Tab-separated table of C-alpha atoms and ligand atoms in Angstrom:
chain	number	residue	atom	x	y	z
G	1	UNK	CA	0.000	0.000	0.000
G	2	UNK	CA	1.832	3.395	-0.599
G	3	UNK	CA	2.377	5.660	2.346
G	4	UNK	CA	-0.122	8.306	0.900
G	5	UNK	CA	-3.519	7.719	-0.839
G	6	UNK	CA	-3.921	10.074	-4.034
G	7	UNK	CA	-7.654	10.088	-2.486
G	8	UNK	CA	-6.501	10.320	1.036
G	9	UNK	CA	-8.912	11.044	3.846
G	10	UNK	CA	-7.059	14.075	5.119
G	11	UNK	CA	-7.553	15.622	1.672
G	12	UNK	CA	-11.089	14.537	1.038
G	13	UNK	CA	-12.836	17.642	1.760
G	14	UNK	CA	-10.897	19.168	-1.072
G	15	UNK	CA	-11.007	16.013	-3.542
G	16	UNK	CA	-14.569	16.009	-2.070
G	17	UNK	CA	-15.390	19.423	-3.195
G	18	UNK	CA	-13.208	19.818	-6.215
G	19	UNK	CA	-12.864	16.678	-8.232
G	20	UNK	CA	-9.755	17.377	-10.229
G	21	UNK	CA	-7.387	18.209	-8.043
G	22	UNK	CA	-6.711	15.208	-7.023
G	23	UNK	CA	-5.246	14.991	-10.321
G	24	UNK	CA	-4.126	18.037	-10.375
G	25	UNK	CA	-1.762	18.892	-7.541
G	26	UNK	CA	0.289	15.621	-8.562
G	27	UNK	CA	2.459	18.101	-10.367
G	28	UNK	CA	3.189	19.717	-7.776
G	29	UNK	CA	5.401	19.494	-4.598
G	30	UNK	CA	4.648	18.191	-1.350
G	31	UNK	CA	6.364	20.992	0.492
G	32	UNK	CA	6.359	20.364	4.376
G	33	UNK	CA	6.220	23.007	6.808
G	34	UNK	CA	7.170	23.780	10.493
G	35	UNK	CA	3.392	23.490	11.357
G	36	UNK	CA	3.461	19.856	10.005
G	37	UNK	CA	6.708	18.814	11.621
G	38	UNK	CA	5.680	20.396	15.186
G	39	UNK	CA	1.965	18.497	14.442
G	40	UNK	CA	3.649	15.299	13.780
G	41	UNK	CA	5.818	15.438	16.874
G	42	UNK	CA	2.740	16.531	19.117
G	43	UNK	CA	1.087	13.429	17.361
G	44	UNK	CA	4.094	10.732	18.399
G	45	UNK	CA	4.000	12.606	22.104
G	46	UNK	CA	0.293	12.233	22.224
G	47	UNK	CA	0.076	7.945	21.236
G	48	UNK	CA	3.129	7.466	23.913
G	49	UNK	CA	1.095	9.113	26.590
G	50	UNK	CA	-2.301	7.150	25.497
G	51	UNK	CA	0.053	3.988	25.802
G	52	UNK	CA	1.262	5.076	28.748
G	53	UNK	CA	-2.081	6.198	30.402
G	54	UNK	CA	-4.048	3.086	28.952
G	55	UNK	CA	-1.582	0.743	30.312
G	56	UNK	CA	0.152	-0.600	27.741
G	57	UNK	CA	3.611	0.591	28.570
G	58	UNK	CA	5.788	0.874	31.468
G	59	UNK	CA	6.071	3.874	33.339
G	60	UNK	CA	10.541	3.556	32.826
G	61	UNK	CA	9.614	2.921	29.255
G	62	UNK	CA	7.330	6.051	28.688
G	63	UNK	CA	9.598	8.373	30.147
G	64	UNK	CA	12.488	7.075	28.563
G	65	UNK	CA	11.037	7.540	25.059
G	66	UNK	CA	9.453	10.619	25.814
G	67	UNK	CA	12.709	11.744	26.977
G	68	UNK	CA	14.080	11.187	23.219
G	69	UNK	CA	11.060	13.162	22.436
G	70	UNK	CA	11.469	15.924	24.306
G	71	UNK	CA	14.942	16.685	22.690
G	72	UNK	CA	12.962	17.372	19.603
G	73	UNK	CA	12.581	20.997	18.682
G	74	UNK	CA	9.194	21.245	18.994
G	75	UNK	CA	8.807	19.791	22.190
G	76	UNK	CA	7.231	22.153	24.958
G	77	UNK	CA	5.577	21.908	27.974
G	78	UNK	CA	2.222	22.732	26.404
G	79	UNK	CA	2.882	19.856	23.927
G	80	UNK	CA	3.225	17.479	27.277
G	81	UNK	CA	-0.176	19.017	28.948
G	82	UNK	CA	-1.923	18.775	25.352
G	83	UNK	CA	-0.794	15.454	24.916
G	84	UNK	CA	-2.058	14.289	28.386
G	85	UNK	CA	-5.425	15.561	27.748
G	86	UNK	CA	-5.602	13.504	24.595
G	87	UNK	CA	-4.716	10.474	26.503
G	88	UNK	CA	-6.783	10.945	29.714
G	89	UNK	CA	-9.783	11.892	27.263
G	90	UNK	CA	-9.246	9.035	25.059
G	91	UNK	CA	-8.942	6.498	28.481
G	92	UNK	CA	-12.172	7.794	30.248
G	93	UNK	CA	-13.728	7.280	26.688
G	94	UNK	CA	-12.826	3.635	27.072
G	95	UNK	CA	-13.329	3.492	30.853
G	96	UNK	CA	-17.215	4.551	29.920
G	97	UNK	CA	-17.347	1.825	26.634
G	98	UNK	CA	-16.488	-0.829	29.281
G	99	UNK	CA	-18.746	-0.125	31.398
G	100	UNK	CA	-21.494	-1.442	28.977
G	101	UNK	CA	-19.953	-3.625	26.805
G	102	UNK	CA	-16.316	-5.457	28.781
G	103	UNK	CA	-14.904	-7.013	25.527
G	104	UNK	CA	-14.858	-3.255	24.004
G	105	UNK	CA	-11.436	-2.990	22.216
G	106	UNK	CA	-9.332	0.323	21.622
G	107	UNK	CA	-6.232	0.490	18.759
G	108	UNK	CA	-4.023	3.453	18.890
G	109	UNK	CA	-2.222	4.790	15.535
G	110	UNK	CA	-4.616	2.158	13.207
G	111	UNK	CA	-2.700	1.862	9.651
G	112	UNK	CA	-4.373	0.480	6.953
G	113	UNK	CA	-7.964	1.460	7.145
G	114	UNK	CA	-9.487	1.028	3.871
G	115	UNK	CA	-12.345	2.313	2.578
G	116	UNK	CA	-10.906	1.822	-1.271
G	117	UNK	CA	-14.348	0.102	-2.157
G	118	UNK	CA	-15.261	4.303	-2.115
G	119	UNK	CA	-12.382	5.682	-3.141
G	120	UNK	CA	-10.095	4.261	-5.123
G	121	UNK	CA	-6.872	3.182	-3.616
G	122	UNK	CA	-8.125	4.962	-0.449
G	123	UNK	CA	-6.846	4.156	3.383
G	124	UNK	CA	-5.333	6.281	5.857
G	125	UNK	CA	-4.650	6.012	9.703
G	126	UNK	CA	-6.821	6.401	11.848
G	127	UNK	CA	-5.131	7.976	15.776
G	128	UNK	CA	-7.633	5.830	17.738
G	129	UNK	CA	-10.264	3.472	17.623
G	130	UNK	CA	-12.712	2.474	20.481
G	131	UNK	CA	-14.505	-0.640	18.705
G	132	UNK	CA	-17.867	-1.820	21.135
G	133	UNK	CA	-20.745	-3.578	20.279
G	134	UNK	CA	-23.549	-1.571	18.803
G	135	UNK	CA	-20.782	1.309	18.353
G	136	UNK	CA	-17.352	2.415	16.920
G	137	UNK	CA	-15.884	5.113	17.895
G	138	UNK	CA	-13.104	7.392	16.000
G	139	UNK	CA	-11.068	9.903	17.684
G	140	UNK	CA	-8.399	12.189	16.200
G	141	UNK	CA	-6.044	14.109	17.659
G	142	UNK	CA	-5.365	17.299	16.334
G	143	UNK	CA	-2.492	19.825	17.337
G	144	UNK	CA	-3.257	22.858	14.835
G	145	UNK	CA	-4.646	25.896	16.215
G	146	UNK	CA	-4.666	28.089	13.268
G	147	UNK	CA	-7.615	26.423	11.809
G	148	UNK	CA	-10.408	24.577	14.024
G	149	UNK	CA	-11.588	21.592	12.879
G	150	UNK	CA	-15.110	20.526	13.868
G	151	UNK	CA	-16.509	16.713	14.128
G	152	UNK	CA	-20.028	17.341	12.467
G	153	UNK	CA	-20.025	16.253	9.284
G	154	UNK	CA	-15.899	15.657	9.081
G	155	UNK	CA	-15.620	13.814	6.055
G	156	UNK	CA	-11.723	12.698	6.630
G	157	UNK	CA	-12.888	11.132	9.960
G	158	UNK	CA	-15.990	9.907	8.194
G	159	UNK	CA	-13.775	8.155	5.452
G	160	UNK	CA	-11.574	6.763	8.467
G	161	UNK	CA	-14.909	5.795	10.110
G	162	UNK	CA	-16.082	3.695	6.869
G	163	UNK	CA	-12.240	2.369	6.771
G	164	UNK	CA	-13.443	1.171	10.743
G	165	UNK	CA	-16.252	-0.467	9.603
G	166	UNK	CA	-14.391	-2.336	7.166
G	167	UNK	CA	-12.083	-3.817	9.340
G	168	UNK	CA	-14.214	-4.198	12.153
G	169	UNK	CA	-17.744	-5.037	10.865
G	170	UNK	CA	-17.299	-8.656	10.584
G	171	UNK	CA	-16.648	-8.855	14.403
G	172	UNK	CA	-18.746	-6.209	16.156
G	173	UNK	CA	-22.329	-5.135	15.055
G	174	UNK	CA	-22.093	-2.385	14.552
G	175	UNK	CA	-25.133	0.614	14.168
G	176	UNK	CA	-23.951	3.661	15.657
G	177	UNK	CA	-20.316	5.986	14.767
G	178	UNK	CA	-19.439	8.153	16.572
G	179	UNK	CA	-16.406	10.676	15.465
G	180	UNK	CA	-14.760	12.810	18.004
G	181	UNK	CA	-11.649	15.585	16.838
G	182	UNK	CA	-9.821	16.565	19.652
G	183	UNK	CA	-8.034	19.743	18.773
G	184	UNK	CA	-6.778	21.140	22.533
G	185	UNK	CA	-5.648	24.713	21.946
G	186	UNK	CA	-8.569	25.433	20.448
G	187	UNK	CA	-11.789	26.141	22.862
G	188	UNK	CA	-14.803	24.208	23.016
G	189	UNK	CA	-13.091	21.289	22.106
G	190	UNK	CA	-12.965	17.847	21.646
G	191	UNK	CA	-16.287	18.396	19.100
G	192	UNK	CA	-18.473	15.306	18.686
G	193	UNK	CA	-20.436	14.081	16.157
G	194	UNK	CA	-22.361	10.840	16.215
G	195	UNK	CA	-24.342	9.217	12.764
G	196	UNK	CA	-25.913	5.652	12.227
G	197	UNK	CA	-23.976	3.537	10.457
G	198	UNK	CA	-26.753	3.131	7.665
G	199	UNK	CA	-26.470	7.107	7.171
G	200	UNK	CA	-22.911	6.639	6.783
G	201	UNK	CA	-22.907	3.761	4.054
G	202	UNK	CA	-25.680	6.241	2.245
G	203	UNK	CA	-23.240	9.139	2.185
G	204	UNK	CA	-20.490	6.896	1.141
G	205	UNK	CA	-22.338	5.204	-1.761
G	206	UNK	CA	-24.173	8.152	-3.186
G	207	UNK	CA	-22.260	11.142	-2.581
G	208	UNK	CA	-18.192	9.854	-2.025
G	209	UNK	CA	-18.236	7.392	-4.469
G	210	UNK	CA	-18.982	9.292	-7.774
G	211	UNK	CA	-17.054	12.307	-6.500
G	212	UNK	CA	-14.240	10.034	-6.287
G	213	UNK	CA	-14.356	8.309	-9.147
G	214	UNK	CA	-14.349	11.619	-10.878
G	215	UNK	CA	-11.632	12.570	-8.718
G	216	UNK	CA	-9.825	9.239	-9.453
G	217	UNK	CA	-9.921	10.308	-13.767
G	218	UNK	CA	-9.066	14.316	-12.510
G	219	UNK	CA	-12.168	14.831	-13.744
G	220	UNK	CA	-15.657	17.160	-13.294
G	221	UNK	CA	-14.940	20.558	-12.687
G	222	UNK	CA	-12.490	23.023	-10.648
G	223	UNK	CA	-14.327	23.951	-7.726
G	224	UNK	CA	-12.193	26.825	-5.870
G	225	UNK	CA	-13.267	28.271	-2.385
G	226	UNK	CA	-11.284	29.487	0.785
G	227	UNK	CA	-11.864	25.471	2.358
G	228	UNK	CA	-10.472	23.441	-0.920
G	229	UNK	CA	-7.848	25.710	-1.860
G	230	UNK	CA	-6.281	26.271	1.649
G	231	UNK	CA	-3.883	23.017	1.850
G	232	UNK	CA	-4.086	21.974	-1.823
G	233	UNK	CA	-0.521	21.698	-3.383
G	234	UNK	CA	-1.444	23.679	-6.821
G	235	UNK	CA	-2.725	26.527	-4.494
G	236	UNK	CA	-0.124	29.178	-5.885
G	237	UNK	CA	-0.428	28.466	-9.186
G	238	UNK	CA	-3.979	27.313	-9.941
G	239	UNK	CA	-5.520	29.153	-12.700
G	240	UNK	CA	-8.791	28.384	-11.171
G	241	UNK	CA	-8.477	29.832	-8.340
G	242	UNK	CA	-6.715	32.726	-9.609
G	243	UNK	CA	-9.838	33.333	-11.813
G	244	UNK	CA	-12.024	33.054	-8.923
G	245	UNK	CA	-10.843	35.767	-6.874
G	246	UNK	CA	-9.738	37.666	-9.729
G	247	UNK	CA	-13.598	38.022	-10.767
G	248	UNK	CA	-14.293	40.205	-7.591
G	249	UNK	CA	-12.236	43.241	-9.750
G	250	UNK	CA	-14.778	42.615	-12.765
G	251	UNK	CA	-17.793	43.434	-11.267
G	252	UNK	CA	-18.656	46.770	-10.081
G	253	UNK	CA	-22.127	46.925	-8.334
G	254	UNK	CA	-23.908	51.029	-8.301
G	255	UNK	CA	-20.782	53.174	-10.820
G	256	UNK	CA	-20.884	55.549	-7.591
G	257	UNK	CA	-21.786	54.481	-4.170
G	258	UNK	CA	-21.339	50.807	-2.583
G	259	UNK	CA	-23.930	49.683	-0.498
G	260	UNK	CA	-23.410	47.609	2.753
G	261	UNK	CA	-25.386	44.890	1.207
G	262	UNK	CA	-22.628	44.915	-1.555
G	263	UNK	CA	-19.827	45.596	0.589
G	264	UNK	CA	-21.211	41.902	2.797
G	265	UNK	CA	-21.226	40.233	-0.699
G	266	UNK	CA	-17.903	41.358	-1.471
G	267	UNK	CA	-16.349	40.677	2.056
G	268	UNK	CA	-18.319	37.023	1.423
G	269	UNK	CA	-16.699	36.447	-2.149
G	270	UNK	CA	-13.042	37.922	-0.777
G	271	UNK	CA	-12.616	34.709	2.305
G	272	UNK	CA	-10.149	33.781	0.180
G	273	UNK	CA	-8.491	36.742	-1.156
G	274	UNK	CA	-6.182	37.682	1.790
G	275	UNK	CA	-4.527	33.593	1.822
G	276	UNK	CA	-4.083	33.831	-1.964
G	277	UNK	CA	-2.236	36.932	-1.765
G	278	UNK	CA	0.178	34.963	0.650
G	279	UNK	CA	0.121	31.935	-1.307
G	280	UNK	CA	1.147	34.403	-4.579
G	281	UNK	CA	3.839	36.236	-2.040
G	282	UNK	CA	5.305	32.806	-1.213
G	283	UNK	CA	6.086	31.935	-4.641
G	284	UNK	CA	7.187	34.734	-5.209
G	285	UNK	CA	9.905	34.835	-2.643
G	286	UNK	CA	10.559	30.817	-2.997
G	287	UNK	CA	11.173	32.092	-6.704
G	288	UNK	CA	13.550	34.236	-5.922
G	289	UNK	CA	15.364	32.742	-3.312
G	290	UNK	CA	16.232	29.809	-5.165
G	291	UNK	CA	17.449	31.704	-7.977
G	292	UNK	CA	14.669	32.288	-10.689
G	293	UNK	CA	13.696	35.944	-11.500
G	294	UNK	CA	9.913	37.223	-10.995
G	295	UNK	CA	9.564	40.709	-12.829
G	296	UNK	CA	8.934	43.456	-11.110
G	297	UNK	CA	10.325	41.986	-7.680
G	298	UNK	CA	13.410	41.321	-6.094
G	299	UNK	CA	14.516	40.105	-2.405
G	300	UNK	CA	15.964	42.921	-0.426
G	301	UNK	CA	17.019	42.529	3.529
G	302	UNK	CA	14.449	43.119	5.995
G	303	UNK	CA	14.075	45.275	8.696
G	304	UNK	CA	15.862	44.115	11.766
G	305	UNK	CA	16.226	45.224	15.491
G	306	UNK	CA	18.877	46.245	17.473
G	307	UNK	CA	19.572	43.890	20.382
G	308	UNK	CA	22.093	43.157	22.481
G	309	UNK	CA	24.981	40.335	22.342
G	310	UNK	CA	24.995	39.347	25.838
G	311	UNK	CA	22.499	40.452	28.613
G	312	UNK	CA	24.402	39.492	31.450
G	313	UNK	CA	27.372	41.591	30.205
G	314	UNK	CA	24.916	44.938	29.569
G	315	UNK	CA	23.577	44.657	33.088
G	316	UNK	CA	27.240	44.292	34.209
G	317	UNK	CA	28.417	47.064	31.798
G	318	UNK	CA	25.052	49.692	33.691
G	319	UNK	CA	25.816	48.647	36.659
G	320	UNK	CA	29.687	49.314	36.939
G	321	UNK	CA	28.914	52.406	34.942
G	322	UNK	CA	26.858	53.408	38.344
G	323	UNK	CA	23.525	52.680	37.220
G	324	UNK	CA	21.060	51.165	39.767
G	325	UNK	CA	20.798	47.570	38.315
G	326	UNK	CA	17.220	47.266	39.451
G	327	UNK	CA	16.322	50.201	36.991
G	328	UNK	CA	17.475	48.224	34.588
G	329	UNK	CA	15.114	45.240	35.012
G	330	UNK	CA	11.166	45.100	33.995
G	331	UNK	CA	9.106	42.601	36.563
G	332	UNK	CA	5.875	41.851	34.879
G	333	UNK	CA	3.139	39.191	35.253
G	334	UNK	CA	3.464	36.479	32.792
G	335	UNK	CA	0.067	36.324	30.659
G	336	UNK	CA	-3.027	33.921	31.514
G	337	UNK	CA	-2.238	32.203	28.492
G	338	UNK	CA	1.105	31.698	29.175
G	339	UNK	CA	0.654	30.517	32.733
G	340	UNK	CA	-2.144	28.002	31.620
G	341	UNK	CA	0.429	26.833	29.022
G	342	UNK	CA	3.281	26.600	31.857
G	343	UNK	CA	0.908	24.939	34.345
G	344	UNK	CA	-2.033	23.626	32.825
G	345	UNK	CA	-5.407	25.234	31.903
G	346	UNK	CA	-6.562	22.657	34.813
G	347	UNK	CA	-4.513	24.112	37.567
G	348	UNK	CA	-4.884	27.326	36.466
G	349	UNK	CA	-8.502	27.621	37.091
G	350	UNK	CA	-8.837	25.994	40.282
G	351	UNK	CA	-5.882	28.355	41.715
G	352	UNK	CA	-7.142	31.306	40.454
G	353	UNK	CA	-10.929	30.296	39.913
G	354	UNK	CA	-12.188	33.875	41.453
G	355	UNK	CA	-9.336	36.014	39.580
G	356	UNK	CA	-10.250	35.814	36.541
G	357	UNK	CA	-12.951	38.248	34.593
G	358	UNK	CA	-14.268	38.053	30.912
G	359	UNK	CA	-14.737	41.201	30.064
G	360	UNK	CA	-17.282	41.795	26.918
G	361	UNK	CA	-15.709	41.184	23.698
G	362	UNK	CA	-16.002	44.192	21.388
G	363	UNK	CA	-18.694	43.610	18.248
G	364	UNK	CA	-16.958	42.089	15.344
G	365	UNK	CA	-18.120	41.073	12.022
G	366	UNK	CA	-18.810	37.406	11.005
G	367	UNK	CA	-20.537	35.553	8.610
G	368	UNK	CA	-23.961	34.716	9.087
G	369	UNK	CA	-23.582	30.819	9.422
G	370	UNK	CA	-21.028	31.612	12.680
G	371	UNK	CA	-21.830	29.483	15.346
G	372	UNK	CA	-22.006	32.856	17.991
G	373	UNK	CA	-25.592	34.503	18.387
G	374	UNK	CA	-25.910	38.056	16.702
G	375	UNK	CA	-24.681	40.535	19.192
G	376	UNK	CA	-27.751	42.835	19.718
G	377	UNK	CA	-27.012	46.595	20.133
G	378	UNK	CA	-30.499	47.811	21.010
G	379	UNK	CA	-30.781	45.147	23.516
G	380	UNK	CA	-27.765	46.685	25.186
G	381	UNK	CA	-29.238	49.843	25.095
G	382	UNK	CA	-31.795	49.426	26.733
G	383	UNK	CA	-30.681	46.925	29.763
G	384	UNK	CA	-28.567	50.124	30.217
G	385	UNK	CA	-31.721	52.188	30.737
G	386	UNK	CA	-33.163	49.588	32.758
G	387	UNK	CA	-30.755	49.938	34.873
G	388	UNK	CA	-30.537	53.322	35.400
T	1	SF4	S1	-6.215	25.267	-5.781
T	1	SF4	FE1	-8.383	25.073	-5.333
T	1	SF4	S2	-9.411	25.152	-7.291
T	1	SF4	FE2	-7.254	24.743	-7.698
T	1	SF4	S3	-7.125	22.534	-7.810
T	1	SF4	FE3	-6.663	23.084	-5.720
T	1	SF4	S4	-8.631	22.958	-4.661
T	1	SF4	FE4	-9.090	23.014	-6.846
């Protein structure tokens, strides 16, 4: 089986969406980036803890291995307390699956889960399994926080759910799935989503499996948006997309004044706009650096600060210069964020459960299918009176 599907489940909701870029992005390079690397080291912490927490390894053995780990470069102590919470989330979830059904299984880091008889050539790997009875569950771990990632209606962790079925269905009957992302530095996660298996084989038959036989041939037709574009390989230099976002300079609404109304449909049409820009800047600068020429643009040397070489020496320097040495120190509370990172969101609230205040987040524009309610101005207005 090659390491990586051409219809993978991590890409589906591009392939999904559209068809030929499957095809497509072949051309192009798989670059990596620091977001992957430091994602796939949070991933190899996060299975050693679950192995750890769940049993499965020694207590010498985990921290030996996660001692390698932690000489990684990515390795933090927020990695650790995310990592934790995966595996004490992912061990209560089996703790509770026991409960009703004691031959409940769980597999950590599943390879091979197929659900090619969709997809051609698909499979992927699925982080962890909890396989009961009446139920499957699938749980991903997910270290991201640029871009949340919801359960409802996932189709990578539905196409890892069908792979589940597959491998599991002869064994277990299975009715319900339930797909949980858990995706710790963002809030209000892990997300949950939970479908009968019947609804799932439906989805699979009628809407994966001609999608992905078109995507299979690279065929049907370029479908670009903000979602399919964002991690597609050909998203610099895809015509389609270019075309897209180029069409919001063709039209121009009233020839004098823009309405609000227009200016929403524009802001709508633009969600992709500012990431092609950078997309088109990366190239750009990739272009140059390695040597090609882009006309009109060259690399020049960025700004840069001042700093100094050696702190210790400065405050040394001040201080036999007869400055007071503690003028030349700042002492400042560390930030809530970085003290729940440092100690754990956990500890953090229970220490300091009556210190911390909300205040009211100032109104800010967002598309109407947002999950927040519509902030309410007159409401405001008059609880103000009312209180008066
Ligand atoms: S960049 Fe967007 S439109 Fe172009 S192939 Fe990729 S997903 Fe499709």
């Amino acid at each position: 089986m090659p390491k990586h599907a051409m219809l993978s489940a991590s890409g589906s909701s591009r392939w999904l969406a559209c068809t030929p870029s499957a095809q497509f992005e072949a051309q192009f390079p798989d670059r990596t980036s620091s977001y992957a690397e430091e994602g796939t080291a949070a991933h190899e912490l996060a299975e050693l803890a679950a192995r750890y927490w769940l049993g499965l390894l020694s207590e010498q053995a985990y921290e030996n291995h996660r001692d390698v780990l932690a000489q990684g470069p990515y390795y933090n102590r927020e990695m650790q307390v995310c990592a934790n919470g995966y595996a004490s989330f992912i061990k209560n979830r089996y703790d509770e699956t026991r409960k009703h059904c004691p031959d409940a299984e769980i597999e950590l880091e599943v390879r091979g889960l197929d659900f090619s008889r969709w997809a051609p050539g698909g499979h992927g790997t699925g982080d962890c399994i909890i396989v009961a009875d009446g139920q499957i569950e699938v749980i991903d771990f997910k270290y991201g926080k640029g871009y949340r990632v919801d359960a409802v209606g996932n189709t990578q962790m539905r196409l890892y759910a069908l792979g589940a079925i597959e491998r599991y269905g002869a064994l277990y009957d299975i009715d319900r799935v339930r797909i949980t992302i858990i995706q710790p530095r963002i809030s209000d996660h892990p997300s949950t989503d939970e479908i009968s298996t019947q609804e799932l084989l439906d989805w699979a038959e009628n809407y994966v499996k001609p999608r992905a036989m078109l995507a299979y041939k690279g065929e049907g037709d370029f479908a670009p948006s903000a979602d399919a574009c964002r991690f597609c390989r050909a998203k610099e230099q895809c015509k389609a997309r270019a075309d897209e976002n180029l069409k919001l300079f063709d039209e121009s609404p009233d020839p004098l004044i823009l309405t609000p109304d227009e200016a929403g449909a524009i802001l709508q049409r633009a969600g992709d706009l500012k990431t092609w820009l950078a997309d088109l800047e990366a190239l750009c600068m990739r272009t140059l650096y390695e040597g090609g020429s882009v006309e009109g643009w060259k690399l020049v040397e960025g700004r840069s600060t001042r700093r100094f070489k050696d702190e210790l020496k400065v405050a040394e320097a001040m201080t036999a210069a007869g400055i007071d040495p503690t003028l030349l120190y700042k002492r400042e509370l560390i930030t809530l964020t970085q003290m729940e990172k440092d100690f754990g969101k956990k500890t953090v609230a229970e220490i300091l459960k009556d210190l911390i205040v909300k205040p009211e987040g100032k109104p800010t524009l967002a598309p109407e299918k947002d999950k927040r309610p519509a902030y309410k101005p007159a409401e405001l207005l008059l609880n103000a009176f009312d209180e008066e």
